Short mmCIF file of C-alpha atoms and ligand atoms in Angstrom, two decimals:
data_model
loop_
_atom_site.label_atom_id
_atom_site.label_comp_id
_atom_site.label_asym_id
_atom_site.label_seq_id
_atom_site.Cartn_x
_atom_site.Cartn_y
_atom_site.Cartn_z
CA UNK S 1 0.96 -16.47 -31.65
CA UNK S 2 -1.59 -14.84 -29.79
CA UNK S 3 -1.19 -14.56 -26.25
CA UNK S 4 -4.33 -15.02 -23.17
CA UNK S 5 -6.61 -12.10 -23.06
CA UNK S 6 -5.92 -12.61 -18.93
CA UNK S 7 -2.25 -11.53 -19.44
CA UNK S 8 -2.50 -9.13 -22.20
CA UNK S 9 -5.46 -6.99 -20.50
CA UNK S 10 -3.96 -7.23 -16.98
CA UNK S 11 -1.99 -3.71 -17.36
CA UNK S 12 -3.01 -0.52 -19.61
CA UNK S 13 -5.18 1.54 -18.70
CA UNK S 14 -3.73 4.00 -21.21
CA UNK S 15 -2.62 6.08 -17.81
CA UNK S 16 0.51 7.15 -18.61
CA UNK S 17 1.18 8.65 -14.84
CA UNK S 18 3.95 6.81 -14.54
CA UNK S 19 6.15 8.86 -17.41
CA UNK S 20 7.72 11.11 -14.93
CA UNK S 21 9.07 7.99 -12.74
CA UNK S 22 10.77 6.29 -15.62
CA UNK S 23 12.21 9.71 -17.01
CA UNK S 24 13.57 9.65 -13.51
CA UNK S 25 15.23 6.73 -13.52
CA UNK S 26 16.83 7.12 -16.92
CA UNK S 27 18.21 10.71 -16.05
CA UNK S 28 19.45 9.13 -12.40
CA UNK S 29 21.24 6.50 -14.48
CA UNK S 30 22.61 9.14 -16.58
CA UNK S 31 23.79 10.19 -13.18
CA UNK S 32 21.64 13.03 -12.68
CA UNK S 33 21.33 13.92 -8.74
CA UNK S 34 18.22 13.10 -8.78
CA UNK S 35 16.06 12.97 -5.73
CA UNK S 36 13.71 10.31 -5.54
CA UNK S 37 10.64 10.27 -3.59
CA UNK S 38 8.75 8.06 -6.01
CA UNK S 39 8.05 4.63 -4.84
CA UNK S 40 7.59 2.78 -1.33
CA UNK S 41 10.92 1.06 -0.93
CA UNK S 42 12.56 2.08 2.90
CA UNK S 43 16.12 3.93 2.68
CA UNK S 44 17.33 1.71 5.51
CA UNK S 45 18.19 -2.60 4.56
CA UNK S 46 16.65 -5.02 6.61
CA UNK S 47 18.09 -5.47 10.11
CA UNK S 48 21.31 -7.24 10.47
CA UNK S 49 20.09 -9.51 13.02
CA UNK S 50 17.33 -10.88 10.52
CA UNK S 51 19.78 -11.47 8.44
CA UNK S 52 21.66 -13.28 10.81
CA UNK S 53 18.39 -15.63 11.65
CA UNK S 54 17.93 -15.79 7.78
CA UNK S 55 21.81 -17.07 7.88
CA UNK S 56 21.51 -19.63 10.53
CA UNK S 57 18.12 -21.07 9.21
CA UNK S 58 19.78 -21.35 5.89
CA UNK S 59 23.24 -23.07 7.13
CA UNK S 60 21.38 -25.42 9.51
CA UNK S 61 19.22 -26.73 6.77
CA UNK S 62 15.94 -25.20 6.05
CA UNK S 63 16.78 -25.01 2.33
CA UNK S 64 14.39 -27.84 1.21
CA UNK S 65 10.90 -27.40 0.23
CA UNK S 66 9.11 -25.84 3.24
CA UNK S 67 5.43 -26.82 4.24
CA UNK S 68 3.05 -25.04 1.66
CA UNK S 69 0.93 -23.47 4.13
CA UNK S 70 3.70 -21.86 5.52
CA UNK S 71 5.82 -22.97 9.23
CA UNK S 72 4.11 -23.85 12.27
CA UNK S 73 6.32 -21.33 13.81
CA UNK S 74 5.89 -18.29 11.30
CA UNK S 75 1.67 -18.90 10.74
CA UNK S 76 1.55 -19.05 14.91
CA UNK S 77 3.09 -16.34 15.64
CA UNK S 78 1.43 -14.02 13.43
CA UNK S 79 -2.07 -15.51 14.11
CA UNK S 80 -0.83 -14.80 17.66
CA UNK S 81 0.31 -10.94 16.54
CA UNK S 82 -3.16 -10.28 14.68
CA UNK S 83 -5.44 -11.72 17.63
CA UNK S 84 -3.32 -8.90 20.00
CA UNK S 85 -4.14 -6.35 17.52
CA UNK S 86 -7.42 -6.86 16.59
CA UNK S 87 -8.91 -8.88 19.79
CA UNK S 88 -10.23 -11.62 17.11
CA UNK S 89 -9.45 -15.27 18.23
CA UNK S 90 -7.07 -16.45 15.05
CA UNK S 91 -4.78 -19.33 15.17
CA UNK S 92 -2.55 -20.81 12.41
CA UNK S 93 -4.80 -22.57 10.56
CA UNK S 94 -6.72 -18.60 9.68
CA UNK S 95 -3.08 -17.81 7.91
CA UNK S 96 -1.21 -18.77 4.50
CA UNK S 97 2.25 -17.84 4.23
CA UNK S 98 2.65 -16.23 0.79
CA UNK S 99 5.72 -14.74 -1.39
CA UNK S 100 5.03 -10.95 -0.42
CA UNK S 101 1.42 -9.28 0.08
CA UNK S 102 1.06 -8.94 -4.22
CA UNK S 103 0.59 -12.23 -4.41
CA UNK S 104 -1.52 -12.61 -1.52
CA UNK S 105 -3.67 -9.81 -3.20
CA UNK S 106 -3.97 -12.15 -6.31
CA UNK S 107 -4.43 -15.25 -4.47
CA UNK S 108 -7.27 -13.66 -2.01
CA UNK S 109 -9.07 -12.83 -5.64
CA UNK S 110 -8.55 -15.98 -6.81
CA UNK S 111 -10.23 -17.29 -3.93
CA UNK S 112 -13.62 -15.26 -3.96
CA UNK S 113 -13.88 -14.13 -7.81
CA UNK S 114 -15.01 -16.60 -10.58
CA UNK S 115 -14.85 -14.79 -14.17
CA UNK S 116 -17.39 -12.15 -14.92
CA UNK S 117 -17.77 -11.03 -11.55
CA UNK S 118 -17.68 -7.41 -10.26
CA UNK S 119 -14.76 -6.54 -8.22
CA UNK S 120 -14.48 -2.98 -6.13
CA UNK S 121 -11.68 -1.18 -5.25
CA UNK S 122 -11.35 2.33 -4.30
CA UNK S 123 -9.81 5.11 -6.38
CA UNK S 124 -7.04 6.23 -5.79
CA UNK S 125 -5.14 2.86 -5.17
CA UNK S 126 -2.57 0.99 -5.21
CA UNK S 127 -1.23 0.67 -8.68
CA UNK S 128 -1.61 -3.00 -9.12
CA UNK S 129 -5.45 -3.44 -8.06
CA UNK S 130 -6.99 -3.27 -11.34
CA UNK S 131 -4.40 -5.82 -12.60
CA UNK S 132 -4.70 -7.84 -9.58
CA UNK S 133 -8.11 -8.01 -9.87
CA UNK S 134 -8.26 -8.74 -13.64
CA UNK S 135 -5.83 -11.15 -13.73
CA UNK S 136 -8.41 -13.70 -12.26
CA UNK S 137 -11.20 -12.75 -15.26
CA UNK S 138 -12.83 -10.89 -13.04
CA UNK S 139 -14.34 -6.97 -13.98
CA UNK S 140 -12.84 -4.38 -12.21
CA UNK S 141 -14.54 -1.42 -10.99
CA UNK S 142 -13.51 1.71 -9.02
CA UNK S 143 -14.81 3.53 -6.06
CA UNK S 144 -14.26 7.24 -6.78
CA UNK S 145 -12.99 8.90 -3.08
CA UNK S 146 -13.63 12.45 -3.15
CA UNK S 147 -10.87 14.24 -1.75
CA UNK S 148 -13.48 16.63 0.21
CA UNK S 149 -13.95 13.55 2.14
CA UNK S 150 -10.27 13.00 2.62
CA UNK S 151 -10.65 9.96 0.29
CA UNK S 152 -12.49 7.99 2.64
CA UNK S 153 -14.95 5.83 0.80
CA UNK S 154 -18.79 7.76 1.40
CA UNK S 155 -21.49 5.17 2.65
CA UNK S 156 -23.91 6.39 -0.51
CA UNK S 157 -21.07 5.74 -3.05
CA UNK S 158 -20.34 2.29 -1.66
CA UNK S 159 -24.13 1.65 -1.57
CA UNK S 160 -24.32 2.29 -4.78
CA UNK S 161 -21.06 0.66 -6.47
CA UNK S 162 -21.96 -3.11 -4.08
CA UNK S 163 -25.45 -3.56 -5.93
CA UNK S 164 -24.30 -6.77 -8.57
CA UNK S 165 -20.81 -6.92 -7.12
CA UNK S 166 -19.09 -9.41 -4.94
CA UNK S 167 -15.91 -8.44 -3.75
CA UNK S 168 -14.76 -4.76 -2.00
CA UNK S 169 -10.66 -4.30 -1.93
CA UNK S 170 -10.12 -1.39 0.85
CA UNK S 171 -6.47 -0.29 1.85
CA UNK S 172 -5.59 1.52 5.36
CA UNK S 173 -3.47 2.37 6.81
CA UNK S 174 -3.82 3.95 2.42
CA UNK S 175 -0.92 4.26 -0.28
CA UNK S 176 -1.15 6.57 -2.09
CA UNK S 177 -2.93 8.92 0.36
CA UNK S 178 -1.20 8.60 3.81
CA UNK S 179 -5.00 8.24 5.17
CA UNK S 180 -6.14 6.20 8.01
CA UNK S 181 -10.15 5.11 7.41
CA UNK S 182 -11.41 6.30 10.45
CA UNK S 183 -14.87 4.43 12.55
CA UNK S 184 -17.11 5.64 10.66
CA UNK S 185 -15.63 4.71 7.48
CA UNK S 186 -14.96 1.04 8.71
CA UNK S 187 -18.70 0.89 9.70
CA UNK S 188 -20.00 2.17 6.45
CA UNK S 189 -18.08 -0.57 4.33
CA UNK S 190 -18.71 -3.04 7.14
CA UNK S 191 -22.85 -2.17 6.25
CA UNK S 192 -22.24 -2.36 3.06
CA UNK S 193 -20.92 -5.69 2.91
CA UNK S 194 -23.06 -7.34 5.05
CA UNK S 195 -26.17 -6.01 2.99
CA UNK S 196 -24.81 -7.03 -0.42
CA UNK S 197 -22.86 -9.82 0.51
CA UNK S 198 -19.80 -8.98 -0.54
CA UNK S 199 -16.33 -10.62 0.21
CA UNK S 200 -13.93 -7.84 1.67
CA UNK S 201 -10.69 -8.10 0.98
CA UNK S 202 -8.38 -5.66 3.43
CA UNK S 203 -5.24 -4.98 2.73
CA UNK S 204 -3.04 -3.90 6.13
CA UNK S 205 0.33 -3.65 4.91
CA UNK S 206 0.75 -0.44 6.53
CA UNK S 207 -0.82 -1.37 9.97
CA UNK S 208 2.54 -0.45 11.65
CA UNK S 209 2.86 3.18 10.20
CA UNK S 210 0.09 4.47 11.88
CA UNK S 211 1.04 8.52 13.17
CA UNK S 212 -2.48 9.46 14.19
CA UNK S 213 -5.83 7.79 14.96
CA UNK S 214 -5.81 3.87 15.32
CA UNK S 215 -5.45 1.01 12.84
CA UNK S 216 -8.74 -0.57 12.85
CA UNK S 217 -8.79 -3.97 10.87
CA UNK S 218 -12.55 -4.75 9.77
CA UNK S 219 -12.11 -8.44 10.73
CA UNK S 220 -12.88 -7.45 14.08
CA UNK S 221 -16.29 -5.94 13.14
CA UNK S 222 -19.48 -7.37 14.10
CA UNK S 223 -20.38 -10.07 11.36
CA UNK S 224 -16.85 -9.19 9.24
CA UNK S 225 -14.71 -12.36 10.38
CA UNK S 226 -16.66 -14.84 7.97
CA UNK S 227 -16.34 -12.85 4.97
CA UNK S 228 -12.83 -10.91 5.23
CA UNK S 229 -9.68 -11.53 3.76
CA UNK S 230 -6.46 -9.52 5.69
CA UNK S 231 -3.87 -9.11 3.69
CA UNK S 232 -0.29 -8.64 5.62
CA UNK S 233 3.29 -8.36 4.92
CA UNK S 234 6.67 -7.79 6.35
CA UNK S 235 7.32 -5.73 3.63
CA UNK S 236 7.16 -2.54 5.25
CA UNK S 237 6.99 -3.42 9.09
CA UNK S 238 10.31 -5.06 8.35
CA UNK S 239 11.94 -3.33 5.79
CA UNK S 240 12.07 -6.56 4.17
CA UNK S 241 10.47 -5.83 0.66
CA UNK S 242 13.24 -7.89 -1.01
CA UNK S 243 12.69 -11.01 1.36
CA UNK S 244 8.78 -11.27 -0.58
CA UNK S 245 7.09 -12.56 2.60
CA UNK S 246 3.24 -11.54 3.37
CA UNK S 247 -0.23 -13.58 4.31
CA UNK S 248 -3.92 -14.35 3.97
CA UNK S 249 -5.63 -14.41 7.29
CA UNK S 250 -9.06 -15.91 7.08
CA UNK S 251 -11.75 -18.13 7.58
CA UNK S 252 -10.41 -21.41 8.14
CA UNK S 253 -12.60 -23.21 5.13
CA UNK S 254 -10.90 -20.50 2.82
CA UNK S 255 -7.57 -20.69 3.89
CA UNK S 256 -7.72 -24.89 3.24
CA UNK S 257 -8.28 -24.15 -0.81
CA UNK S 258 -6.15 -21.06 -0.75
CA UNK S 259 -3.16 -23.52 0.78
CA UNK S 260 -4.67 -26.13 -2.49
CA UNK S 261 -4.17 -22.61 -4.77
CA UNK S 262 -0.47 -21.90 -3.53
CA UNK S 263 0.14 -25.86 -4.00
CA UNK S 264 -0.97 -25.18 -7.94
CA UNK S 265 1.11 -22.04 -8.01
CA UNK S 266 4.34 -20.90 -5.64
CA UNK S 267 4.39 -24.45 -3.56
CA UNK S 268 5.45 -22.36 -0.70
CA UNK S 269 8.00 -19.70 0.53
CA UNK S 270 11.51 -20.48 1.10
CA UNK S 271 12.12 -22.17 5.34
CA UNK S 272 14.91 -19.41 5.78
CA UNK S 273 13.20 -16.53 4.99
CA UNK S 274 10.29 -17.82 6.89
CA UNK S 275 12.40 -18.40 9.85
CA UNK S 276 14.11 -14.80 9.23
CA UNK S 277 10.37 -13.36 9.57
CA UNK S 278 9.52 -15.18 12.83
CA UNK S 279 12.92 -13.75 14.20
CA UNK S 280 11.95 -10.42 13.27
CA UNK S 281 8.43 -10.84 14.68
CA UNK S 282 9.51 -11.86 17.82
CA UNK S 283 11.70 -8.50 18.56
CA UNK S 284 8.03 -7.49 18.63
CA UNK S 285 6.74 -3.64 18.45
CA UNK S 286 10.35 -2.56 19.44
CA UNK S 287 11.70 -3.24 16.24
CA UNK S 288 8.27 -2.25 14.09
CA UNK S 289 8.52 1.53 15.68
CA UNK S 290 12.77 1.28 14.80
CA UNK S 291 11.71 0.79 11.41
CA UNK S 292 8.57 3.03 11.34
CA UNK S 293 10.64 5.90 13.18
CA UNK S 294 12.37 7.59 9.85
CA UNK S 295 8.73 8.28 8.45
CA UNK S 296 7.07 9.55 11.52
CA UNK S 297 9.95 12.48 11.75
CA UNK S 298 9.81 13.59 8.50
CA UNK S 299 5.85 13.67 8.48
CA UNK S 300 6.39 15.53 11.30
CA UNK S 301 8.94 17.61 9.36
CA UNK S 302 6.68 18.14 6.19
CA UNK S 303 3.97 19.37 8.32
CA UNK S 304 5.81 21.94 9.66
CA UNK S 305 7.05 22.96 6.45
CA UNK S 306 3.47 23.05 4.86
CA UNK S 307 2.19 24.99 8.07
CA UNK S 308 4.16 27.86 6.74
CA UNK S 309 2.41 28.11 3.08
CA UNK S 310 -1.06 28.18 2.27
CA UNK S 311 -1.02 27.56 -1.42
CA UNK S 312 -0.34 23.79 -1.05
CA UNK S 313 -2.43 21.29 1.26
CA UNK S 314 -1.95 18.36 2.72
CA UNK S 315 -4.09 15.86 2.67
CA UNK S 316 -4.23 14.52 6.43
CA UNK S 317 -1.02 12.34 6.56
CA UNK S 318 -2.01 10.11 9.35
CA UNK S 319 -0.33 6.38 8.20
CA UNK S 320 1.99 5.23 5.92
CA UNK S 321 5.38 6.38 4.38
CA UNK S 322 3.73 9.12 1.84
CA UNK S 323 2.54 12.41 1.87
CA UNK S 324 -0.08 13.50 -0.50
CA UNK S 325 -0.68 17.15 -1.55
CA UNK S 326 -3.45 19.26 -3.15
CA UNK S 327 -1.53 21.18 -6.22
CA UNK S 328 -4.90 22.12 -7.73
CA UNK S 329 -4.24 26.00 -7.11
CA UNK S 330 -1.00 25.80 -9.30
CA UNK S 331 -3.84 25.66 -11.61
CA UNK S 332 -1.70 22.13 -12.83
CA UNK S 333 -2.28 18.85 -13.04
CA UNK S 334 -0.30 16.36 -11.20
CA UNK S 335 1.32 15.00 -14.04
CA UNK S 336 2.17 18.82 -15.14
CA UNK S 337 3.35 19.26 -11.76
CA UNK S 338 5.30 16.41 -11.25
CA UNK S 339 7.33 16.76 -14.86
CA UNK S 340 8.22 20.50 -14.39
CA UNK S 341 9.27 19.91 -11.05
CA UNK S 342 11.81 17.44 -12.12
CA UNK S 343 12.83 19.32 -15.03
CA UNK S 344 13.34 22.29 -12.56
CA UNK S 345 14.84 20.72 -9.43
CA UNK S 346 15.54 17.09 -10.30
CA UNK S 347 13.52 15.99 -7.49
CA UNK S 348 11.12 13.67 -8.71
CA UNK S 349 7.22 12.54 -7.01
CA UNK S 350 4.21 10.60 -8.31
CA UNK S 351 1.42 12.50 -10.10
CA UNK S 352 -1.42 11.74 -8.41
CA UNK S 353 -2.95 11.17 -11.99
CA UNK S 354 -1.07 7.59 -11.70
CA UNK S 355 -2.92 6.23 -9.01
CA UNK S 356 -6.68 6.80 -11.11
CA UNK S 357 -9.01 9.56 -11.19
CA UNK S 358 -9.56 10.43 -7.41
CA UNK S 359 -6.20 11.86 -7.24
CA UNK S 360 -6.03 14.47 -10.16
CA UNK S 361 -4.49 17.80 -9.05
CA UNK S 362 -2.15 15.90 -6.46
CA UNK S 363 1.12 14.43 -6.41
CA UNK S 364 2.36 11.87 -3.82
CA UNK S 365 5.67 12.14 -1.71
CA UNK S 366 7.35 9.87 -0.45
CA UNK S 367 9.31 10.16 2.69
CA UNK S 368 11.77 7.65 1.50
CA UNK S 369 15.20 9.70 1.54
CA UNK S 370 17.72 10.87 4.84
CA UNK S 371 16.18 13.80 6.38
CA UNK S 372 18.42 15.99 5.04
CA UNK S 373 17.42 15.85 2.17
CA UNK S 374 13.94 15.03 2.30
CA UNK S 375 13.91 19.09 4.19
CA UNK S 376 15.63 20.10 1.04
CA UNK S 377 13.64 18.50 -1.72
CA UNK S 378 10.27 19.75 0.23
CA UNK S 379 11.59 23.13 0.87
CA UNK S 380 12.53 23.08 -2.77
CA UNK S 381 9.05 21.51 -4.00
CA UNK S 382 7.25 24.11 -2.02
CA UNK S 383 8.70 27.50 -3.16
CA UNK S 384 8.85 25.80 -6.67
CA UNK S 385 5.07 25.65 -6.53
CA UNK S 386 4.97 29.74 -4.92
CA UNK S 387 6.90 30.84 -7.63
CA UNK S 388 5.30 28.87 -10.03
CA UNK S 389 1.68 30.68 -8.80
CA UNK S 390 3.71 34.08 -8.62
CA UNK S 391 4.27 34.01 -12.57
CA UNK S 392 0.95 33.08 -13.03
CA UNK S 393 -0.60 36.13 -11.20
CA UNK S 394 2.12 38.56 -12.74
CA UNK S 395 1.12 37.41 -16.81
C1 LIG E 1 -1.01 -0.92 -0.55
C2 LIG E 1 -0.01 -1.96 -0.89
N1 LIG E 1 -0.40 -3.25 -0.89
C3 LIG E 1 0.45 -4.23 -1.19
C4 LIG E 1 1.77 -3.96 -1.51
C5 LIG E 1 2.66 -5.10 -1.88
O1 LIG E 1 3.63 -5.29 -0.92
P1 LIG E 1 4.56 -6.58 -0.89
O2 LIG E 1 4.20 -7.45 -2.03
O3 LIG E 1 5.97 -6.08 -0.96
O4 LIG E 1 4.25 -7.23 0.42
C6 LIG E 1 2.22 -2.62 -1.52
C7 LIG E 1 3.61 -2.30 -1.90
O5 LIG E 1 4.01 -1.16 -2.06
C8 LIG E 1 1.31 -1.60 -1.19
O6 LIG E 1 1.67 -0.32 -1.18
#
């Protein structure tokens, strides 16, 4: 039987980037010490005391279906968090509750994409975005970001890639980069989508890890609110990736079919975990920075360690929980990179080569181990890559 075209195209790009992570795995299963700064998952659990809200919630009752927009409670007190932030007026009825920011991704899509339309994202990205995007029939198309430019998006290259298209997915604070968009950036894409009339679509997952510069969400541009999408989670501000709570904020109109969408599709997100993420919400930017702390020291930690080599660069780390570096004068790719460094040292990073084109000649780092040995595995990393130029320049 043959299965939907939808589901069968949604994944393979033929980018096999991903090799080194699952060789990885298998050899830490083997129970290889393997050091693993592959993938965006916190070493600390989600806080006890959310736990504790998620327990109460759950043993006084909220264990039936919950409302499928999501809890008065939960949608008001992060339309209440996002008009602090962003000094937009938002109240529940701009936010749907939805099972983790993925699916809010997908849903968002669903919302402004009808089949055969032209979808942008920028390259490199997250590594569900093409999928995301096809997975509602729509044609995905990338934004190559020159590393030159730090991987900001250019104004000429988004000019260019909007004509015909109707939907722009942008991502800062960014994974896989660690970049921040700055003004100018924001304003550029902000032009762009006003001129071609584009839906954007921003996804601020990160908006808590921010280590330099300010998060600027583009709802709060001039002429942005009608058209934009936020996409948010507690994912990362939480450390509660397993828990699979994010949201939509949006227009109003837009969230009404999106809630229709989620009524065809998840029906909702569990009361107790909603109730555990308006607990943790309400600790406010106290318990945000507890969680955010770990990954501001070590990128404070890698920097200093890069500051004392010149062969590798960074590329500006200012958000999120990775560190991306410029390998291009091993004279290697990333994926070259990233496999002889495991073979070498069993520590094991992301070839930039796995998050598209853009990012060729980089691997990504995440700071997602005790400092200890995050010190180790970068010291480690870094004279691998000397040595490896040494041999070069001796044969
Ligand atoms: C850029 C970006 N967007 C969205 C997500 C999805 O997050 P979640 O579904 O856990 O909220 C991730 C997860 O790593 C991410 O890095």
């Amino acid at each position: 039987m043959e299965l939907a075209h939808r589901m069968t195209a949604l994944t393979g790009d033929g980018s096999d980037g991903w090799d080194v992570f699952y060789k990885a795995r298998a050899l830490k299963k083997q129970g290889h010490p393997i050091i693993e700064l592959t993938i965006g998952e916190h070493d600390i659990r989600t806080h006890m005391d959310i736990l504790a809200a998620m327990g109460r919630s759950a043993r006084g009752g909220h264990t039936g279906y919950a409302a499928v927009p999501g809890t008065e409670g939960l949608r008001t007190a992060i339309s209440q968090r996002i008009e602090q932030q962003s000094g937009v007026p938002t109240t529940q009825d701009n936010i749907l509750i939805t099972p983790g920011g993925q699916s809010a991704l997908f849903a968002a899509h669903m919302a402004v994409l009808n089949p055969g339309d032209i979808a942008l994202y920028c390259d490199p990205y997250y590594a569900t975005y093409p999928g995301t995007i096809r997975g509602t029939g729509a044609l995905d198309r990338a934004i190559q970001c020159d590393p030159a430019y730090d991987f900001q998006p250019q104004a000429t290259d988004l000019e260019t890639a909007a004509r015909g298209a109707r939907s722009l997915l942008v991502n800062s604070p960014n994974n896989p980069t660690g970049v921040v968009y700055d003004r100018a950036t924001w304003e550029a894409i902000a032009q762009t989508c006003i001129a071609n009339d584009l839906w954007l679509i921003s996804d601020e997952v990160y908006d808590t890890q921010v280590w330099q510069g300010a998060h600027i969400s583009p709802r709060s541009l001039n002429g942005m609110q009608e058209r934009t999408l936020v996409i948010g989670s507690m994912s990362k501000s939480h450390a509660m990736t397993g828990s699979r709570i994010g949201w939509i904020c949006g227009p109003v109109g837009v969230i009404e079919h999106l809630t229709n969408f989620a009524t065809h599709t998840t029906y909702g997100v569990p009361g107790f975990i909603q109730d555990a993420a308006q607990f943790a919400l309400s600790q406010g930017k106290a318990l945000e920075d507890e969680v955010a702390a770990p990954f501001r020291r070590r990128r404070r930690i890698a920097l200093d360690l890069i500051a004392q080599q010149n062969l590798l660069r960074a590329v500006p780390c200012s958000g999120a929980m990775y560190l991306m570096l410029d390998i291009r004068a091993t004279g290697l790719s990333g994926e070259a990179f990233a496999h002889a460094l495991l073979d070498a040292h069993q520590i094991a990073v992301m070839p930039g080569e796995s998050f598209g084109q853009a990012a060729a000649g980089h691997i990504r780092v995440a700071m997602t181990v005790a400092d200890d040995r995050f010190i180790k595995a970068l010291t480690d990393l870094l004279s691998f890559a000397a040595e490896f130029e040494e041999n070069k320049r001796r044969f």
